[in-house]
PDB file of C-alpha atoms and ligand atoms in Angstrom:
ATOM      1  CA  UNK M  48      70.355  18.389 115.549  1.00 98.00           C
ATOM      2  CA  UNK M  49      69.193  18.526 111.972  1.00 98.00           C
ATOM      3  CA  UNK M  50      69.931  21.711 110.088  1.00 98.00           C
ATOM      4  CA  UNK M  51      68.307  22.497 106.743  1.00 98.00           C
ATOM      5  CA  UNK M  52      69.454  25.325 104.511  1.00 98.00           C
ATOM      6  CA  UNK M  53      66.191  26.354 102.872  1.00 98.00           C
ATOM      7  CA  UNK M  54      67.681  29.451 101.266  1.00 98.00           C
ATOM      8  CA  UNK M  55      71.232  30.741 100.914  1.00 98.00           C
ATOM      9  CA  UNK M  56      71.143  34.053  98.987  1.00 98.00           C
ATOM     10  CA  UNK M  57      71.142  37.567 100.386  1.00 98.00           C
ATOM     11  CA  UNK M  58      68.160  39.901  99.972  1.00 96.00           C
ATOM     12  CA  UNK M  59      66.767  39.792  96.434  1.00 97.00           C
ATOM     13  CA  UNK M  60      67.750  36.156  95.899  1.00 98.00           C
ATOM     14  CA  UNK M  61      69.746  34.854  92.949  1.00 98.00           C
ATOM     15  CA  UNK M  62      68.906  35.914  90.343  1.00 98.00           C
ATOM     16  CA  UNK M  63      67.326  39.121  91.623  1.00 98.00           C
ATOM     17  CA  UNK M  64      64.199  40.210  89.760  1.00 97.00           C
ATOM     18  CA  UNK M  65      65.560  43.588  88.598  1.00 96.00           C
ATOM     19  CA  UNK M  66      69.246  42.718  88.326  1.00 96.00           C
ATOM     20  CA  UNK M  67      71.129  42.362  85.081  1.00 96.00           C
ATOM     21  CA  UNK M  68      74.602  41.995  86.577  1.00 96.00           C
ATOM     22  CA  UNK M  69      76.971  39.460  85.004  1.00 96.00           C
ATOM     23  CA  UNK M  70      75.957  36.764  87.501  1.00 98.00           C
ATOM     24  CA  UNK M  71      72.186  37.244  87.192  1.00 98.00           C
ATOM     25  CA  UNK M  72      72.242  37.661  83.414  1.00 98.00           C
ATOM     26  CA  UNK M  73      74.479  34.630  82.809  1.00 98.00           C
ATOM     27  CA  UNK M  74      72.456  32.481  85.207  1.00 98.00           C
ATOM     28  CA  UNK M  75      69.258  33.336  83.295  1.00 98.00           C
ATOM     29  CA  UNK M  76      71.013  32.562  80.001  1.00 98.00           C
ATOM     30  CA  UNK M  77      72.171  29.215  81.376  1.00 98.00           C
ATOM     31  CA  UNK M  78      75.836  30.027  80.767  1.00 98.00           C
ATOM     32  CA  UNK M  79      76.975  30.390  84.391  1.00 98.00           C
ATOM     33  CA  UNK M  80      78.350  27.472  86.424  1.00 98.00           C
ATOM     34  CA  UNK M  81      76.161  28.388  89.385  1.00 98.00           C
ATOM     35  CA  UNK M  82      72.936  27.465  91.154  1.00 98.00           C
ATOM     36  CA  UNK M  83      69.958  29.744  91.675  1.00 98.00           C
ATOM     37  CA  UNK M  84      69.222  30.495  95.313  1.00 98.00           C
ATOM     38  CA  UNK M  85      66.295  31.738  97.368  1.00 98.00           C
ATOM     39  CA  UNK M  86      66.748  34.226 100.179  1.00 98.00           C
ATOM     40  CA  UNK M  87      68.575  32.968 103.258  1.00 98.00           C
ATOM     41  CA  UNK M  88      66.515  30.746 105.530  1.00 98.00           C
ATOM     42  CA  UNK M  89      67.584  28.032 107.957  1.00 98.00           C
ATOM     43  CA  UNK M  90      65.482  25.491 109.890  1.00 98.00           C
ATOM     44  CA  UNK M  91      66.698  23.384 112.828  1.00 98.00           C
ATOM     45  CA  UNK M  92      65.300  20.468 114.825  1.00 98.00           C
ATOM     46  CA  UNK M  93      66.722  18.387 117.653  1.00 98.00           C
ATOM     47  CA  UNK M  94      64.359  15.426 117.199  1.00 95.00           C
ATOM     48  CA  UNK M  95      63.089  15.801 113.616  1.00 95.00           C
ATOM     49  CA  UNK M  96      59.577  16.549 114.921  1.00 94.00           C
ATOM     50  CA  UNK M  97      59.596  20.072 116.392  1.00 96.00           C
ATOM     51  CA  UNK M  98      61.226  22.523 113.986  1.00 98.00           C
ATOM     52  CA  UNK M  99      62.429  26.089 114.468  1.00 98.00           C
ATOM     53  CA  UNK M 100      63.050  28.659 111.781  1.00 98.00           C
ATOM     54  CA  UNK M 101      66.008  31.005 112.048  1.00 98.00           C
ATOM     55  CA  UNK M 102      64.400  34.198 110.737  1.00 98.00           C
ATOM     56  CA  UNK M 103      61.558  34.341 108.213  1.00 98.00           C
ATOM     57  CA  UNK M 104      62.625  35.053 104.640  1.00 98.00           C
ATOM     58  CA  UNK M 105      60.349  36.578 101.985  1.00 98.00           C
ATOM     59  CA  UNK M 106      60.586  33.183 100.187  1.00 98.00           C
ATOM     60  CA  UNK M 107      59.378  31.213 103.202  1.00 98.00           C
ATOM     61  CA  UNK M 108      56.154  29.816 101.751  1.00 97.00           C
ATOM     62  CA  UNK M 109      58.007  28.329  98.767  1.00 98.00           C
ATOM     63  CA  UNK M 110      60.805  27.064 101.030  1.00 98.00           C
ATOM     64  CA  UNK M 111      58.340  25.217 103.291  1.00 98.00           C
ATOM     65  CA  UNK M 112      56.652  23.641 100.275  1.00 97.00           C
ATOM     66  CA  UNK M 113      60.043  22.360  99.074  1.00 97.00           C
ATOM     67  CA  UNK M 114      60.863  20.763 102.461  1.00 97.00           C
ATOM     68  CA  UNK M 115      58.862  17.677 103.488  1.00 96.00           C
ATOM     69  CA  UNK M 116      59.937  17.894 107.137  1.00 97.00           C
ATOM     70  CA  UNK M 117      58.193  21.254 107.490  1.00 97.00           C
ATOM     71  CA  UNK M 118      54.836  20.248 106.058  1.00 97.00           C
ATOM     72  CA  UNK M 119      51.596  19.347 107.932  1.00 95.00           C
ATOM     73  CA  UNK M 120      51.341  15.741 109.198  1.00 92.00           C
ATOM     74  CA  UNK M 121      48.194  15.183 111.213  1.00 89.00           C
ATOM     75  CA  UNK M 122      45.245  17.548 111.682  1.00 90.00           C
ATOM     76  CA  UNK M 123      43.580  19.622 108.974  1.00 92.00           C
ATOM     77  CA  UNK M 124      45.461  22.625 110.351  1.00 93.00           C
ATOM     78  CA  UNK M 125      48.895  21.513 111.552  1.00 92.00           C
ATOM     79  CA  UNK M 126      52.579  22.380 111.292  1.00 95.00           C
ATOM     80  CA  UNK M 127      55.759  20.826 112.662  1.00 96.00           C
ATOM     81  CA  UNK M 128      57.094  24.387 112.921  1.00 97.00           C
ATOM     82  CA  UNK M 129      57.040  25.266 116.626  1.00 97.00           C
ATOM     83  CA  UNK M 130      58.598  28.657 116.437  1.00 97.00           C
ATOM     84  CA  UNK M 131      60.995  31.156 114.967  1.00 98.00           C
ATOM     85  CA  UNK M 132      64.033  33.017 116.195  1.00 98.00           C
ATOM     86  CA  UNK M 133      64.639  36.471 114.707  1.00 98.00           C
ATOM     87  CA  UNK M 134      68.155  37.910 114.505  1.00 98.00           C
ATOM     88  CA  UNK M 135      67.268  41.377 113.188  1.00 98.00           C
ATOM     89  CA  UNK M 136      64.354  43.486 111.979  1.00 97.00           C
ATOM     90  CA  UNK M 137      65.708  43.586 108.405  1.00 96.00           C
ATOM     91  CA  UNK M 138      62.884  43.056 105.953  1.00 95.00           C
ATOM     92  CA  UNK M 139      64.628  39.970 104.539  1.00 95.00           C
ATOM     93  CA  UNK M 140      64.583  38.393 108.005  1.00 97.00           C
ATOM     94  CA  UNK M 141      60.982  39.158 108.975  1.00 97.00           C
ATOM     95  CA  UNK M 142      58.850  39.474 105.812  1.00 97.00           C
ATOM     96  CA  UNK M 143      58.118  35.730 105.874  1.00 98.00           C
ATOM     97  CA  UNK M 144      56.270  36.158 109.178  1.00 97.00           C
ATOM     98  CA  UNK M 145      53.384  37.553 107.152  1.00 96.00           C
ATOM     99  CA  UNK M 146      53.201  34.248 105.268  1.00 96.00           C
ATOM    100  CA  UNK M 147      52.593  32.485 108.603  1.00 95.00           C
ATOM    101  CA  UNK M 148      49.448  34.433 109.501  1.00 92.00           C
ATOM    102  CA  UNK M 149      46.941  31.578 109.065  1.00 92.00           C
ATOM    103  CA  UNK M 150      46.124  31.389 112.806  1.00 92.00           C
ATOM    104  CA  UNK M 151      48.765  28.714 113.487  1.00 93.00           C
ATOM    105  CA  UNK M 152      50.089  28.836 117.089  1.00 94.00           C
ATOM    106  CA  UNK M 153      53.812  29.675 117.036  1.00 96.00           C
ATOM    107  CA  UNK M 154      56.446  31.090 119.334  1.00 97.00           C
ATOM    108  CA  UNK M 155      58.571  33.981 118.099  1.00 97.00           C
ATOM    109  CA  UNK M 156      61.842  34.474 119.958  1.00 98.00           C
ATOM    110  CA  UNK M 157      63.427  37.901 119.577  1.00 98.00           C
ATOM    111  CA  UNK M 158      64.879  40.757 121.610  1.00 98.00           C
ATOM    112  CA  UNK M 159      62.443  43.173 123.251  1.00 97.00           C
ATOM    113  CA  UNK M 160      63.639  45.886 120.830  1.00 98.00           C
ATOM    114  CA  UNK M 161      62.708  43.813 117.784  1.00 97.00           C
ATOM    115  CA  UNK M 162      59.332  42.921 119.272  1.00 97.00           C
ATOM    116  CA  UNK M 163      58.541  46.604 119.825  1.00 96.00           C
ATOM    117  CA  UNK M 164      59.386  47.450 116.208  1.00 97.00           C
ATOM    118  CA  UNK M 165      57.128  44.681 114.904  1.00 96.00           C
ATOM    119  CA  UNK M 166      54.267  44.920 117.392  1.00 94.00           C
ATOM    120  CA  UNK M 167      54.080  48.652 118.105  1.00 95.00           C
ATOM    121  CA  UNK M 168      55.273  50.359 114.914  1.00 94.00           C
ATOM    122  CA  UNK M 169      53.954  48.146 112.122  1.00 93.00           C
ATOM    123  CA  UNK M 170      50.236  47.441 112.342  1.00 94.00           C
ATOM    124  CA  UNK M 171      50.435  44.879 109.520  1.00 95.00           C
ATOM    125  CA  UNK M 172      52.029  42.454 111.998  1.00 94.00           C
ATOM    126  CA  UNK M 173      48.853  42.693 114.090  1.00 94.00           C
ATOM    127  CA  UNK M 174      47.595  39.951 111.735  1.00 95.00           C
ATOM    128  CA  UNK M 175      49.811  37.606 113.776  1.00 94.00           C
ATOM    129  CA  UNK M 176      47.798  38.293 116.933  1.00 93.00           C
ATOM    130  CA  UNK M 177      44.182  38.272 115.787  1.00 92.00           C
ATOM    131  CA  UNK M 178      43.246  35.519 118.261  1.00 93.00           C
ATOM    132  CA  UNK M 179      44.700  34.817 121.749  1.00 89.00           C
ATOM    133  CA  UNK M 180      46.378  31.482 120.890  1.00 86.00           C
ATOM    134  CA  UNK M 181      48.275  32.668 117.826  1.00 93.00           C
ATOM    135  CA  UNK M 182      51.804  34.078 118.052  1.00 94.00           C
ATOM    136  CA  UNK M 183      53.421  33.911 121.474  1.00 95.00           C
ATOM    137  CA  UNK M 184      56.211  36.511 121.644  1.00 96.00           C
ATOM    138  CA  UNK M 185      59.211  35.379 123.694  1.00 97.00           C
ATOM    139  CA  UNK M 186      61.610  38.159 124.737  1.00 97.00           C
ATOM    140  CA  UNK M 187      65.222  37.021 124.745  1.00 97.00           C
ATOM    141  CA  UNK M 188      68.196  38.699 126.412  1.00 98.00           C
ATOM    142  CA  UNK M 189      71.762  39.015 125.158  1.00 97.00           C
ATOM    143  CA  UNK M 190      74.119  36.494 126.725  1.00 94.00           C
ATOM    144  CA  UNK M 191      71.354  34.539 128.476  1.00 96.00           C
ATOM    145  CA  UNK M 192      70.876  30.844 127.703  1.00 97.00           C
ATOM    146  CA  UNK M 193      67.316  29.727 127.039  1.00 98.00           C
ATOM    147  CA  UNK M 194      65.694  26.548 125.692  1.00 98.00           C
ATOM    148  CA  UNK M 195      63.663  26.579 122.498  1.00 98.00           C
ATOM    149  CA  UNK M 196      60.239  25.251 123.491  1.00 97.00           C
ATOM    150  CA  UNK M 197      58.011  23.036 121.385  1.00 93.00           C
ATOM    151  CA  UNK M 198      54.394  24.175 121.059  1.00 88.00           C
ATOM    152  CA  UNK M 199      53.326  21.812 123.873  1.00 89.00           C
ATOM    153  CA  UNK M 200      55.674  23.718 126.192  1.00 93.00           C
ATOM    154  CA  UNK M 201      58.241  20.927 126.434  1.00 95.00           C
ATOM    155  CA  UNK M 202      61.902  21.678 125.834  1.00 96.00           C
ATOM    156  CA  UNK M 203      62.915  20.860 122.268  1.00 97.00           C
ATOM    157  CA  UNK M 204      66.441  19.800 123.230  1.00 98.00           C
ATOM    158  CA  UNK M 205      67.988  22.904 121.650  1.00 98.00           C
ATOM    159  CA  UNK M 206      69.531  25.513 123.911  1.00 98.00           C
ATOM    160  CA  UNK M 207      70.106  28.964 122.545  1.00 98.00           C
ATOM    161  CA  UNK M 208      72.201  32.041 123.243  1.00 98.00           C
ATOM    162  CA  UNK M 209      72.321  35.312 121.299  1.00 98.00           C
ATOM    163  CA  UNK M 210      75.043  37.963 121.191  1.00 97.00           C
ATOM    164  CA  UNK M 211      75.193  41.452 119.703  1.00 97.00           C
ATOM    165  CA  UNK M 212      76.632  41.891 116.197  1.00 96.00           C
ATOM    166  CA  UNK M 213      75.503  45.347 115.066  1.00 92.00           C
ATOM    167  CA  UNK M 214      74.069  48.519 116.622  1.00 94.00           C
ATOM    168  CA  UNK M 215      72.213  49.922 113.592  1.00 94.00           C
ATOM    169  CA  UNK M 216      68.484  49.373 113.057  1.00 96.00           C
ATOM    170  CA  UNK M 217      67.026  49.073 109.530  1.00 95.00           C
ATOM    171  CA  UNK M 218      66.317  52.348 107.700  1.00 94.00           C
ATOM    172  CA  UNK M 219      62.526  51.889 108.005  1.00 95.00           C
ATOM    173  CA  UNK M 220      62.781  52.174 111.806  1.00 97.00           C
ATOM    174  CA  UNK M 221      62.031  55.817 112.674  1.00 95.00           C
ATOM    175  CA  UNK M 222      64.955  57.679 114.305  1.00 95.00           C
ATOM    176  CA  UNK M 223      62.957  58.464 117.463  1.00 95.00           C
ATOM    177  CA  UNK M 224      62.053  54.793 117.850  1.00 96.00           C
ATOM    178  CA  UNK M 225      65.637  53.642 117.205  1.00 96.00           C
ATOM    179  CA  UNK M 226      66.868  56.132 119.840  1.00 96.00           C
ATOM    180  CA  UNK M 227      64.545  54.533 122.411  1.00 96.00           C
ATOM    181  CA  UNK M 228      65.801  51.003 121.736  1.00 98.00           C
ATOM    182  CA  UNK M 229      68.841  49.135 123.017  1.00 97.00           C
ATOM    183  CA  UNK M 230      71.414  49.494 120.198  1.00 97.00           C
ATOM    184  CA  UNK M 231      72.992  46.151 121.118  1.00 97.00           C
ATOM    185  CA  UNK M 232      69.716  44.400 120.213  1.00 97.00           C
ATOM    186  CA  UNK M 233      69.638  45.641 116.607  1.00 97.00           C
ATOM    187  CA  UNK M 234      71.234  42.511 115.141  1.00 97.00           C
ATOM    188  CA  UNK M 235      72.324  39.390 116.957  1.00 97.00           C
ATOM    189  CA  UNK M 236      74.264  36.236 116.223  1.00 98.00           C
ATOM    190  CA  UNK M 237      72.995  32.895 117.473  1.00 98.00           C
ATOM    191  CA  UNK M 238      74.678  29.912 119.095  1.00 98.00           C
ATOM    192  CA  UNK M 239      72.518  26.792 119.257  1.00 98.00           C
ATOM    193  CA  UNK M 240      73.525  23.759 121.328  1.00 98.00           C
ATOM    194  CA  UNK M 241      71.794  20.436 120.643  1.00 98.00           C
ATOM    195  CA  UNK M 242      71.203  17.640 123.168  1.00 97.00           C
ATOM    196  CA  UNK M 243      74.078  15.817 121.422  1.00 97.00           C
ATOM    197  CA  UNK M 244      76.389  18.669 122.414  1.00 98.00           C
ATOM    198  CA  UNK M 245      76.715  19.758 118.766  1.00 98.00           C
ATOM    199  CA  UNK M 246      76.905  23.516 118.328  1.00 98.00           C
ATOM    200  CA  UNK M 247      75.747  25.690 115.442  1.00 98.00           C
ATOM    201  CA  UNK M 248      76.774  29.343 115.112  1.00 98.00           C
ATOM    202  CA  UNK M 249      74.452  31.316 112.834  1.00 98.00           C
ATOM    203  CA  UNK M 250      75.662  34.752 111.736  1.00 98.00           C
ATOM    204  CA  UNK M 251      74.052  35.920 108.475  1.00 97.00           C
ATOM    205  CA  UNK M 252      75.079  39.567 109.016  1.00 97.00           C
ATOM    206  CA  UNK M 253      78.423  40.411 110.624  1.00 97.00           C
ATOM    207  CA  UNK M 254      79.609  44.026 110.680  1.00 95.00           C
ATOM    208  CA  UNK M 255      82.915  43.435 112.491  1.00 95.00           C
ATOM    209  CA  UNK M 256      85.066  40.517 113.645  1.00 97.00           C
ATOM    210  CA  UNK M 257      86.821  40.772 116.996  1.00 96.00           C
ATOM    211  CA  UNK M 258      88.762  38.354 119.222  1.00 96.00           C
ATOM    212  CA  UNK M 259      85.739  37.653 121.404  1.00 96.00           C
ATOM    213  CA  UNK M 260      83.742  36.540 118.378  1.00 97.00           C
ATOM    214  CA  UNK M 261      86.580  34.320 117.139  1.00 98.00           C
ATOM    215  CA  UNK M 262      86.828  32.712 120.568  1.00 98.00           C
ATOM    216  CA  UNK M 263      83.109  31.940 120.518  1.00 97.00           C
ATOM    217  CA  UNK M 264      83.194  30.545 116.953  1.00 98.00           C
ATOM    218  CA  UNK M 265      85.995  28.168 117.945  1.00 98.00           C
ATOM    219  CA  UNK M 266      83.471  26.449 120.274  1.00 98.00           C
ATOM    220  CA  UNK M 267      81.122  25.667 117.357  1.00 98.00           C
ATOM    221  CA  UNK M 268      80.992  22.568 115.164  1.00 98.00           C
ATOM    222  CA  UNK M 269      79.374  24.408 112.266  1.00 98.00           C
ATOM    223  CA  UNK M 270      79.564  28.111 111.443  1.00 98.00           C
ATOM    224  CA  UNK M 271      77.085  29.585 108.975  1.00 98.00           C
ATOM    225  CA  UNK M 272      78.684  32.956 108.283  1.00 98.00           C
ATOM    226  CA  UNK M 273      77.921  36.182 106.417  1.00 98.00           C
ATOM    227  CA  UNK M 274      79.037  35.634 102.809  1.00 98.00           C
ATOM    228  CA  UNK M 275      77.151  38.609 101.371  1.00 98.00           C
ATOM    229  CA  UNK M 276      79.913  40.433  99.510  1.00 98.00           C
ATOM    230  CA  UNK M 277      83.268  39.367  98.135  1.00 98.00           C
ATOM    231  CA  UNK M 278      84.719  42.888  98.246  1.00 98.00           C
ATOM    232  CA  UNK M 279      83.897  46.076 100.121  1.00 97.00           C
ATOM    233  CA  UNK M 280      83.132  48.065  96.929  1.00 96.00           C
ATOM    234  CA  UNK M 281      81.318  45.242  95.116  1.00 96.00           C
ATOM    235  CA  UNK M 282      77.987  47.047  94.611  1.00 94.00           C
ATOM    236  CA  UNK M 283      79.762  50.229  93.512  1.00 96.00           C
ATOM    237  CA  UNK M 284      81.730  48.244  90.924  1.00 95.00           C
ATOM    238  CA  UNK M 285      78.534  46.670  89.559  1.00 92.00           C
ATOM    239  CA  UNK M 286      76.157  49.640  89.742  1.00 89.00           C
ATOM    240  CA  UNK M 287      78.554  52.581  89.518  1.00 90.00           C
ATOM    241  CA  UNK M 288      77.305  53.912  92.859  1.00 91.00           C
ATOM    242  CA  UNK M 289      75.888  52.792  96.175  1.00 90.00           C
ATOM    243  CA  UNK M 290      77.048  51.770  99.619  1.00 94.00           C
ATOM    244  CA  UNK M 291      80.083  49.746 100.586  1.00 96.00           C
ATOM    245  CA  UNK M 292      79.684  46.298 102.149  1.00 97.00           C
ATOM    246  CA  UNK M 293      80.792  47.645 105.509  1.00 96.00           C
ATOM    247  CA  UNK M 294      78.336  50.553 105.296  1.00 94.00           C
ATOM    248  CA  UNK M 295      75.621  47.937 104.817  1.00 94.00           C
ATOM    249  CA  UNK M 296      76.751  46.025 107.906  1.00 95.00           C
ATOM    250  CA  UNK M 297      78.644  43.224 106.172  1.00 97.00           C
ATOM    251  CA  UNK M 298      82.333  42.394 106.512  1.00 98.00           C
ATOM    252  CA  UNK M 299      83.500  41.461 102.998  1.00 98.00           C
ATOM    253  CA  UNK M 300      85.066  38.052 102.378  1.00 98.00           C
ATOM    254  CA  UNK M 301      88.272  39.217 100.677  1.00 98.00           C
ATOM    255  CA  UNK M 302      90.930  41.725 101.717  1.00 96.00           C
ATOM    256  CA  UNK M 303      93.308  42.157 104.619  1.00 94.00           C
ATOM    257  CA  UNK M 304      90.468  42.421 107.133  1.00 93.00           C
ATOM    258  CA  UNK M 305      87.980  40.226 105.306  1.00 97.00           C
ATOM    259  CA  UNK M 306      86.356  37.178 106.867  1.00 98.00           C
ATOM    260  CA  UNK M 307      88.404  34.683 104.850  1.00 97.00           C
ATOM    261  CA  UNK M 308      91.619  35.875 106.496  1.00 97.00           C
ATOM    262  CA  UNK M 309      90.102  36.760 109.884  1.00 97.00           C
ATOM    263  CA  UNK M 310      88.599  33.301 110.397  1.00 98.00           C
ATOM    264  CA  UNK M 311      91.506  31.353 108.876  1.00 97.00           C
ATOM    265  CA  UNK M 312      92.760  30.265 112.305  1.00 96.00           C
ATOM    266  CA  UNK M 313      89.548  28.509 113.367  1.00 97.00           C
ATOM    267  CA  UNK M 314      90.295  24.805 113.894  1.00 96.00           C
ATOM    268  CA  UNK M 315      87.101  23.179 115.138  1.00 97.00           C
ATOM    269  CA  UNK M 316      84.126  24.314 113.063  1.00 98.00           C
ATOM    270  CA  UNK M 317      83.093  23.441 109.539  1.00 98.00           C
ATOM    271  CA  UNK M 318      82.832  26.845 107.833  1.00 98.00           C
ATOM    272  CA  UNK M 319      80.042  27.668 105.398  1.00 98.00           C
ATOM    273  CA  UNK M 320      79.166  30.992 103.800  1.00 98.00           C
ATOM    274  CA  UNK M 321      75.456  31.857 103.627  1.00 98.00           C
ATOM    275  CA  UNK M 322      73.512  34.994 102.690  1.00 98.00           C
ATOM    276  CA  UNK M 323      75.445  35.362  99.432  1.00 98.00           C
ATOM    277  CA  UNK M 324      74.536  38.402  97.346  1.00 98.00           C
ATOM    278  CA  UNK M 325      73.780  37.861  93.662  1.00 98.00           C
ATOM    279  CA  UNK M 326      76.721  40.113  92.701  1.00 97.00           C
ATOM    280  CA  UNK M 327      79.262  37.972  94.594  1.00 98.00           C
ATOM    281  CA  UNK M 328      81.763  36.476  92.088  1.00 98.00           C
ATOM    282  CA  UNK M 329      82.198  33.299  94.183  1.00 98.00           C
ATOM    283  CA  UNK M 330      78.715  32.179  93.070  1.00 98.00           C
ATOM    284  CA  UNK M 331      80.397  31.293  89.765  1.00 98.00           C
ATOM    285  CA  UNK M 332      81.868  27.856  90.436  1.00 98.00           C
ATOM    286  CA  UNK M 333      84.442  28.333  87.666  1.00 98.00           C
ATOM    287  CA  UNK M 334      85.730  31.582  89.187  1.00 98.00           C
ATOM    288  CA  UNK M 335      89.064  32.084  90.983  1.00 98.00           C
ATOM    289  CA  UNK M 336      87.063  33.430  93.961  1.00 98.00           C
ATOM    290  CA  UNK M 337      85.128  30.144  94.327  1.00 98.00           C
ATOM    291  CA  UNK M 338      88.433  28.225  94.128  1.00 98.00           C
ATOM    292  CA  UNK M 339      90.058  30.510  96.709  1.00 98.00           C
ATOM    293  CA  UNK M 340      87.226  29.986  99.182  1.00 98.00           C
ATOM    294  CA  UNK M 341      87.355  26.220  98.723  1.00 98.00           C
ATOM    295  CA  UNK M 342      91.141  26.119  99.083  1.00 97.00           C
ATOM    296  CA  UNK M 343      90.761  27.993 102.387  1.00 97.00           C
ATOM    297  CA  UNK M 344      88.443  25.279 103.691  1.00 97.00           C
ATOM    298  CA  UNK M 345      85.162  27.124 103.228  1.00 98.00           C
ATOM    299  CA  UNK M 346      82.000  25.963 101.502  1.00 98.00           C
ATOM    300  CA  UNK M 347      79.384  28.146  99.785  1.00 98.00           C
ATOM    301  CA  UNK M 348      75.916  27.101 100.940  1.00 98.00           C
ATOM    302  CA  UNK M 349      73.262  26.025  98.454  1.00 98.00           C
ATOM    303  CA  UNK M 350      69.509  25.700  98.939  1.00 98.00           C
ATOM    304  CA  UNK M 351      68.660  22.193 100.115  1.00 98.00           C
ATOM    305  CA  UNK M 352      71.889  21.486 101.981  1.00 98.00           C
ATOM    306  CA  UNK M 353      71.494  19.520 105.229  1.00 98.00           C
ATOM    307  CA  UNK M 354      73.747  19.065 108.233  1.00 98.00           C
ATOM    308  CA  UNK M 355      73.606  16.859 111.311  1.00 98.00           C
ATOM    309  CA  UNK M 356      75.219  17.807 114.598  1.00 97.00           C
TER     310      UNK M 356
HETATM  311 ZN1  LIG Z 633      72.613  40.401  89.987  1.00 76.77          ZN
END
């Protein structure tokens, strides 16, 4: 299975258009030992021909244009992208769908709750179903294994399973709608198994780490994990106010109950942080935080990274 990291930053990207934090300012000035990053986006393929996007970032059009494997090959209208899998209804995970509205047949795998939010509450997404053979919505169920299908209906060689990570829906989802949805479907993690047996765990937003999750991650070869915030009060430190990391649905990296310590016992998987917020000090490759992460066996994903499982 080929895995391409098309984007590795959290919402807003790095630098963020309206942010003048130390990281963003120094990156613009060229004085920070760090790389710019687009918003988190991953693509996977078992055979290098049929590709699947994990979520659809607001930077998707640019990310496709930077990645040869995802560009048209044959007909005048053509794409090697067979489908997408959505992990949550967060704007940063779905906005890119609107950049795929050019009548290209695609499958979108998501929970029934997410499909209802997109199809029934937001008429703008009706642009994805203007003609019968456009987007084919595929309802997925928690804990159920299913194959990702190429556009011709054949199995792609990637088997998928999703599991609940968070019960809160995004703030734009009306309270009466959220109350009618299954809370366990609000945000899911993904485990992909390739025909080689290689396993990828994709968890860009993790609100809590429990034993069951650790057990599952130990069966993976590669874990792409929520690296949004270094500390719980990071945004408050930078802005003077705001929400904590945990209030925003992200376990911080540092601290007694942070992901660095919680996942320290994992033996099998290669561990990579993705979805890194522009305020996170570990983006600075000369920082003690970057060194600490590296010493603990973690890597900090960059746009353009590739893996093979
Ligand atoms: Zn910033």
